[in-house]
Amino acid sequence: MSLTTDDFLDIDDLSPAELDRVLDRAAALKDGSDETRLPDATLSMIFEKPSTRTRVSFETGMTDLGGHAMFLGPDDIQLGHGEPLRDTARVLGRYADAVMARLFDHEDVETLAEYADCPVVNGLTDEAHPCQTLADLLTIREYAGEDVHVAWVGDGNNVGQSFVVGAAMAGIDVTVATPAEYAMDEAVLDRAAALGGDPTVTTDPEAAVADADVVYTDVWISMGQEDEREAKLAAFDGFQVNEPLLAGTDAAVMHCLPAHRGEEITNDVLESERSLAWDQAENRLHAQKALLVELLA
């Protein structure tokens, strides 16, 4: 897939060359050497799910670029009162230069992209979180370059699935450690393989982190999965990223936030010098600015 489609619904909507260009631009926007701006551009932001990093980074990013972002929650537009999504898409596509949507169902962001006559960016769905992957890859570049081994430990969720595909595009080795019943979708692993990746899959978190330069985790109970809490806490016993798991390694630790401290990661690890979580959070801003420039400039 390629951004010639004008939409960014998952990380491999970029070609590897485009991904590299976006990351280069993100680094340049961050250090001030790229002064590209999007004067008067408008970004409509649809939110079904609450957000800190997604909302603030996109809104701040558009302001930095000389444009404007507007927050559209369920009670702010007719979408929350029964208007078909395709109708909302058609209208926003005529008002805005781009639409960013943070939704539950991935098919909904695909519908937006089908009917909106402007670029659509996936700010998160239950299947994918490509904007987070851009920030993750930028953070890894800054920390360790590209010759790096990352261990994903925990749930095979939307963040992990986009990351595995993006890592394959960037030439990063990944080991995925999940409980068997919460593994990543085989189709996602196949996409990574088709892009040159060779992710190792295991149910043993200790084996996964043994040779890792970076250990990455995310929450076990995502928004909308609260009724699965007890079952998941039992299934993920042994998968917590804590000092015993990391003992004997020099691995840095990544987390996309928000963190459930004491569940998937301990407070002492998240607050330690190993933690890259705050760099990841900052890099959402720079990576998304670069993406918007790629889409709109």
Short mmCIF file of C-alpha atoms in Angstrom, two decimals:
data_model
loop_
_atom_site.label_atom_id
_atom_site.label_comp_id
_atom_site.label_asym_id
_atom_site.label_seq_id
_atom_site.Cartn_x
_atom_site.Cartn_y
_atom_site.Cartn_z
CA MET A 1 0.00 0.00 0.00
CA SER A 2 1.06 3.59 -0.47
CA LEU A 3 0.08 7.09 0.52
CA THR A 4 -0.86 7.67 -3.09
CA THR A 5 -4.28 6.69 -1.66
CA ASP A 6 -4.10 9.90 0.47
CA ASP A 7 -5.27 8.03 3.59
CA PHE A 8 -3.32 6.66 6.56
CA LEU A 9 -5.35 3.85 8.09
CA ASP A 10 -2.47 1.59 9.09
CA ILE A 11 1.28 1.85 9.06
CA ASP A 12 1.73 0.01 5.75
CA ASP A 13 -0.37 2.59 3.94
CA LEU A 14 3.11 4.13 3.77
CA SER A 15 5.69 2.48 1.57
CA PRO A 16 9.02 1.78 3.30
CA ALA A 17 10.51 4.78 1.47
CA GLU A 18 7.65 7.02 2.58
CA LEU A 19 7.99 5.78 6.15
CA ASP A 20 11.68 6.65 6.11
CA ARG A 21 10.89 10.09 4.71
CA VAL A 22 8.24 10.78 7.35
CA LEU A 23 10.64 9.77 10.14
CA ASP A 24 13.41 11.93 8.67
CA ARG A 25 11.04 14.88 8.51
CA ALA A 26 9.81 14.23 12.05
CA ALA A 27 13.37 14.41 13.33
CA ALA A 28 13.96 17.62 11.36
CA LEU A 29 10.74 19.23 12.60
CA LYS A 30 11.75 18.28 16.12
CA ASP A 31 15.19 19.89 15.93
CA GLY A 32 13.92 22.90 13.98
CA SER A 33 15.84 22.27 10.77
CA ASP A 34 12.62 21.71 8.78
CA GLU A 35 10.41 24.80 8.72
CA THR A 36 7.64 23.43 6.48
CA ARG A 37 4.26 24.81 7.46
CA LEU A 38 0.60 24.22 6.56
CA PRO A 39 -0.85 27.74 6.80
CA ASP A 40 -4.63 27.83 7.16
CA ALA A 41 -5.02 24.04 6.91
CA THR A 42 -7.89 22.57 8.93
CA LEU A 43 -7.97 19.17 10.63
CA SER A 44 -11.30 17.75 11.84
CA MET A 45 -10.78 15.33 14.74
CA ILE A 46 -13.52 12.76 15.49
CA PHE A 47 -13.32 11.07 18.90
CA GLU A 48 -15.43 8.08 19.96
CA LYS A 49 -12.77 7.19 22.57
CA PRO A 50 -11.30 9.63 25.10
CA SER A 51 -7.72 10.68 24.64
CA THR A 52 -4.86 12.68 26.09
CA ARG A 53 -1.90 12.17 23.75
CA THR A 54 -3.86 11.84 20.49
CA ARG A 55 -5.94 14.96 21.00
CA VAL A 56 -3.23 17.21 22.40
CA SER A 57 -0.51 16.13 19.97
CA PHE A 58 -2.66 16.58 16.86
CA GLU A 59 -4.15 19.86 18.05
CA THR A 60 -0.78 21.27 19.08
CA GLY A 61 0.82 19.95 15.92
CA MET A 62 -1.64 21.71 13.66
CA THR A 63 -1.13 24.94 15.58
CA ASP A 64 2.65 24.57 15.25
CA LEU A 65 2.25 24.08 11.51
CA GLY A 66 0.13 27.22 11.17
CA GLY A 67 -3.17 25.38 10.78
CA HIS A 68 -6.20 24.67 12.94
CA ALA A 69 -7.65 21.51 14.53
CA MET A 70 -11.21 21.09 15.81
CA PHE A 71 -12.34 18.50 18.36
CA LEU A 72 -15.54 16.65 17.45
CA GLY A 73 -16.82 14.39 20.22
CA PRO A 74 -19.95 12.20 20.03
CA ASP A 75 -22.13 15.00 21.41
CA ASP A 76 -20.62 17.71 19.20
CA ILE A 77 -21.79 16.47 15.81
CA GLN A 78 -24.78 14.63 14.40
CA LEU A 79 -22.77 11.39 14.17
CA GLY A 80 -23.55 10.86 17.84
CA HIS A 81 -27.26 11.32 17.16
CA GLY A 82 -27.88 8.88 14.36
CA GLU A 83 -26.43 10.46 11.22
CA PRO A 84 -24.82 7.80 9.01
CA LEU A 85 -21.04 7.85 9.09
CA ARG A 86 -20.84 8.15 5.32
CA ASP A 87 -22.86 11.39 5.46
CA THR A 88 -20.58 12.85 8.12
CA ALA A 89 -17.59 11.85 6.01
CA ARG A 90 -18.96 13.53 2.88
CA VAL A 91 -19.57 16.79 4.72
CA LEU A 92 -16.28 16.91 6.64
CA GLY A 93 -14.43 16.09 3.43
CA ARG A 94 -15.79 19.30 1.93
CA TYR A 95 -15.02 21.45 4.97
CA ALA A 96 -11.63 20.20 6.18
CA ASP A 97 -8.27 19.53 4.59
CA ALA A 98 -7.93 16.28 6.57
CA VAL A 99 -9.89 14.17 9.05
CA MET A 100 -8.36 12.31 12.00
CA ALA A 101 -10.60 9.75 13.71
CA ARG A 102 -10.18 7.82 16.98
CA LEU A 103 -12.79 5.07 16.82
CA PHE A 104 -13.66 1.61 18.06
CA ASP A 105 -14.43 -0.27 14.83
CA HIS A 106 -11.73 -0.29 12.14
CA GLU A 107 -14.41 -0.62 9.46
CA ASP A 108 -15.68 2.80 10.49
CA VAL A 109 -12.40 4.52 9.67
CA GLU A 110 -12.40 2.69 6.34
CA THR A 111 -15.90 4.08 5.68
CA LEU A 112 -14.66 7.58 6.49
CA ALA A 113 -11.82 7.14 4.03
CA GLU A 114 -14.17 5.84 1.34
CA TYR A 115 -16.59 8.78 1.52
CA ALA A 116 -14.46 11.76 2.64
CA ASP A 117 -12.96 13.79 -0.17
CA CYS A 118 -9.80 14.51 1.84
CA PRO A 119 -7.09 12.47 3.59
CA VAL A 120 -8.26 10.40 6.58
CA VAL A 121 -5.85 9.50 9.40
CA ASN A 122 -6.48 6.65 11.83
CA GLY A 123 -5.89 8.04 15.32
CA LEU A 124 -6.68 4.58 16.78
CA THR A 125 -9.10 1.74 16.18
CA ASP A 126 -9.46 -1.62 17.87
CA GLU A 127 -7.28 -3.14 15.13
CA ALA A 128 -4.55 -0.57 14.59
CA HIS A 129 -2.71 2.45 16.00
CA PRO A 130 -0.36 3.56 13.22
CA CYS A 131 0.30 7.06 14.60
CA GLN A 132 1.70 5.46 17.73
CA THR A 133 3.95 3.30 15.57
CA LEU A 134 5.40 6.38 13.88
CA ALA A 135 6.31 7.79 17.30
CA ASP A 136 7.69 4.43 18.42
CA LEU A 137 9.97 4.10 15.40
CA LEU A 138 11.20 7.67 15.83
CA THR A 139 11.97 6.94 19.50
CA ILE A 140 13.88 3.77 18.65
CA ARG A 141 15.89 5.64 16.03
CA GLU A 142 16.86 8.24 18.62
CA TYR A 143 17.72 5.67 21.26
CA ALA A 144 19.40 2.85 19.37
CA GLY A 145 19.47 3.53 15.64
CA GLU A 146 17.99 0.78 13.48
CA ASP A 147 20.16 -2.22 14.44
CA VAL A 148 17.97 -3.15 17.35
CA HIS A 149 15.98 -6.06 18.76
CA VAL A 150 12.62 -5.25 20.35
CA ALA A 151 10.59 -7.60 22.55
CA TRP A 152 6.84 -7.01 22.63
CA VAL A 153 5.55 -8.45 25.92
CA GLY A 154 1.86 -8.65 26.76
CA ASP A 155 -1.33 -8.41 24.72
CA GLY A 156 -1.31 -8.87 20.96
CA ASN A 157 -3.42 -5.73 20.65
CA ASN A 158 -3.84 -2.90 18.15
CA VAL A 159 -0.67 -1.08 19.25
CA GLY A 160 1.42 -4.24 19.03
CA GLN A 161 0.01 -5.22 15.66
CA SER A 162 0.79 -1.89 14.02
CA PHE A 163 4.23 -1.88 15.65
CA VAL A 164 5.17 -5.33 14.35
CA VAL A 165 4.31 -4.31 10.78
CA GLY A 166 6.10 -0.97 11.10
CA ALA A 167 9.17 -2.63 12.60
CA ALA A 168 9.33 -4.98 9.62
CA MET A 169 9.26 -1.98 7.29
CA ALA A 170 12.08 -0.34 9.27
CA GLY A 171 14.24 -3.47 9.43
CA ILE A 172 13.85 -3.93 13.19
CA ASP A 173 13.91 -7.45 14.66
CA VAL A 174 10.94 -8.21 16.92
CA THR A 175 10.07 -11.02 19.31
CA VAL A 176 6.41 -11.19 20.34
CA ALA A 177 5.59 -12.79 23.72
CA THR A 178 1.89 -13.14 24.49
CA PRO A 179 -0.33 -15.71 26.18
CA ALA A 180 -1.51 -18.15 23.53
CA GLU A 181 -5.12 -16.99 23.77
CA TYR A 182 -4.14 -13.32 23.28
CA ALA A 183 -1.71 -13.73 20.39
CA MET A 184 -1.42 -11.35 17.47
CA ASP A 185 -3.55 -12.00 14.42
CA GLU A 186 -1.80 -14.37 12.00
CA ALA A 187 -2.73 -12.04 9.14
CA VAL A 188 -0.74 -9.25 10.83
CA LEU A 189 2.31 -11.49 11.18
CA ASP A 190 1.93 -12.44 7.52
CA ARG A 191 1.88 -8.75 6.57
CA ALA A 192 5.09 -8.23 8.53
CA ALA A 193 6.70 -11.20 6.80
CA ALA A 194 5.67 -9.91 3.38
CA LEU A 195 7.45 -6.65 4.21
CA GLY A 196 10.71 -8.42 5.04
CA GLY A 197 10.17 -8.98 8.76
CA ASP A 198 10.61 -12.25 10.56
CA PRO A 199 8.93 -11.80 13.96
CA THR A 200 9.64 -14.54 16.48
CA VAL A 201 6.53 -15.64 18.39
CA THR A 202 6.64 -17.15 21.87
CA THR A 203 4.60 -17.55 25.03
CA ASP A 204 7.74 -17.15 27.20
CA PRO A 205 8.36 -13.53 28.24
CA GLU A 206 11.71 -14.33 29.87
CA ALA A 207 13.04 -15.82 26.63
CA ALA A 208 11.70 -12.85 24.67
CA VAL A 209 13.53 -10.21 26.72
CA ALA A 210 16.81 -12.10 27.14
CA ASP A 211 18.53 -10.51 24.13
CA ALA A 212 16.31 -7.45 23.70
CA ASP A 213 17.59 -3.91 23.41
CA VAL A 214 14.08 -2.59 24.02
CA VAL A 215 11.11 -4.16 25.82
CA TYR A 216 7.72 -2.79 24.80
CA THR A 217 4.43 -3.34 26.61
CA ASP A 218 0.92 -1.91 26.71
CA VAL A 219 -2.18 -2.27 28.86
CA TRP A 220 -3.80 -5.70 29.09
CA ILE A 221 -7.34 -4.33 29.43
CA SER A 222 -8.06 -1.80 26.69
CA MET A 223 -11.01 0.59 26.56
CA GLY A 224 -14.19 -1.39 25.99
CA GLN A 225 -12.72 -4.62 27.41
CA GLU A 226 -13.47 -3.97 31.08
CA ASP A 227 -15.73 -7.02 31.28
CA GLU A 228 -12.70 -9.20 30.42
CA ARG A 229 -10.62 -7.85 33.30
CA GLU A 230 -10.51 -10.87 35.61
CA ALA A 231 -9.90 -13.35 32.81
CA LYS A 232 -7.10 -11.23 31.37
CA LEU A 233 -5.37 -10.65 34.69
CA ALA A 234 -5.23 -14.40 35.17
CA ALA A 235 -4.03 -15.09 31.62
CA PHE A 236 -1.25 -12.49 31.80
CA ASP A 237 0.28 -13.77 35.03
CA GLY A 238 4.06 -13.71 34.45
CA PHE A 239 3.92 -11.13 31.66
CA GLN A 240 4.36 -8.04 33.83
CA VAL A 241 7.37 -5.90 32.85
CA ASN A 242 9.14 -5.61 36.18
CA GLU A 243 12.67 -5.66 37.56
CA PRO A 244 12.81 -9.47 37.93
CA LEU A 245 11.87 -9.90 34.25
CA LEU A 246 14.49 -7.35 33.20
CA ALA A 247 17.21 -8.61 35.55
CA GLY A 248 20.46 -9.24 33.70
CA THR A 249 19.46 -7.08 30.72
CA ASP A 250 20.29 -3.52 29.76
CA ALA A 251 17.03 -3.17 27.86
CA ALA A 252 15.21 0.13 27.66
CA VAL A 253 11.45 0.01 28.20
CA MET A 254 8.68 1.46 26.05
CA HIS A 255 5.01 2.00 26.86
CA CYS A 256 2.54 3.96 24.72
CA LEU A 257 0.55 5.20 27.77
CA PRO A 258 -1.69 5.44 29.65
CA ALA A 259 -0.17 2.77 31.90
CA HIS A 260 -1.95 0.63 34.45
CA ARG A 261 0.87 0.66 36.96
CA GLY A 262 1.03 -2.58 38.89
CA GLU A 263 -0.56 -4.56 36.07
CA GLU A 264 1.39 -4.73 32.77
CA ILE A 265 4.29 -2.67 34.18
CA THR A 266 5.49 -1.71 37.63
CA ASN A 267 5.81 1.85 38.80
CA ASP A 268 9.53 1.50 39.50
CA VAL A 269 10.26 0.36 35.94
CA LEU A 270 8.12 3.05 34.32
CA GLU A 271 9.81 5.72 36.44
CA SER A 272 13.32 4.31 35.99
CA GLU A 273 16.11 5.45 33.70
CA ARG A 274 15.19 2.56 31.42
CA SER A 275 11.90 4.21 30.48
CA LEU A 276 11.44 5.76 27.04
CA ALA A 277 7.72 6.32 27.57
CA TRP A 278 7.95 10.08 27.84
CA ASP A 279 10.06 10.31 24.67
CA GLN A 280 7.43 8.22 22.89
CA ALA A 281 4.71 10.57 24.11
CA GLU A 282 6.59 13.65 22.92
CA ASN A 283 7.35 12.02 19.59
CA ARG A 284 3.65 11.60 18.85
CA LEU A 285 3.69 15.37 18.22
CA HIS A 286 6.68 15.40 15.87
CA ALA A 287 5.77 12.23 13.96
CA GLN A 288 2.19 13.36 13.36
CA LYS A 289 3.30 16.78 12.19
CA ALA A 290 5.53 15.04 9.67
CA LEU A 291 2.66 12.82 8.58
CA LEU A 292 0.36 15.81 8.08
CA VAL A 293 3.02 17.54 6.00
CA GLU A 294 3.37 14.35 3.90
CA LEU A 295 -0.37 14.25 3.34
CA LEU A 296 -1.10 17.93 2.81
CA ALA A 297 1.98 19.88 1.72
#
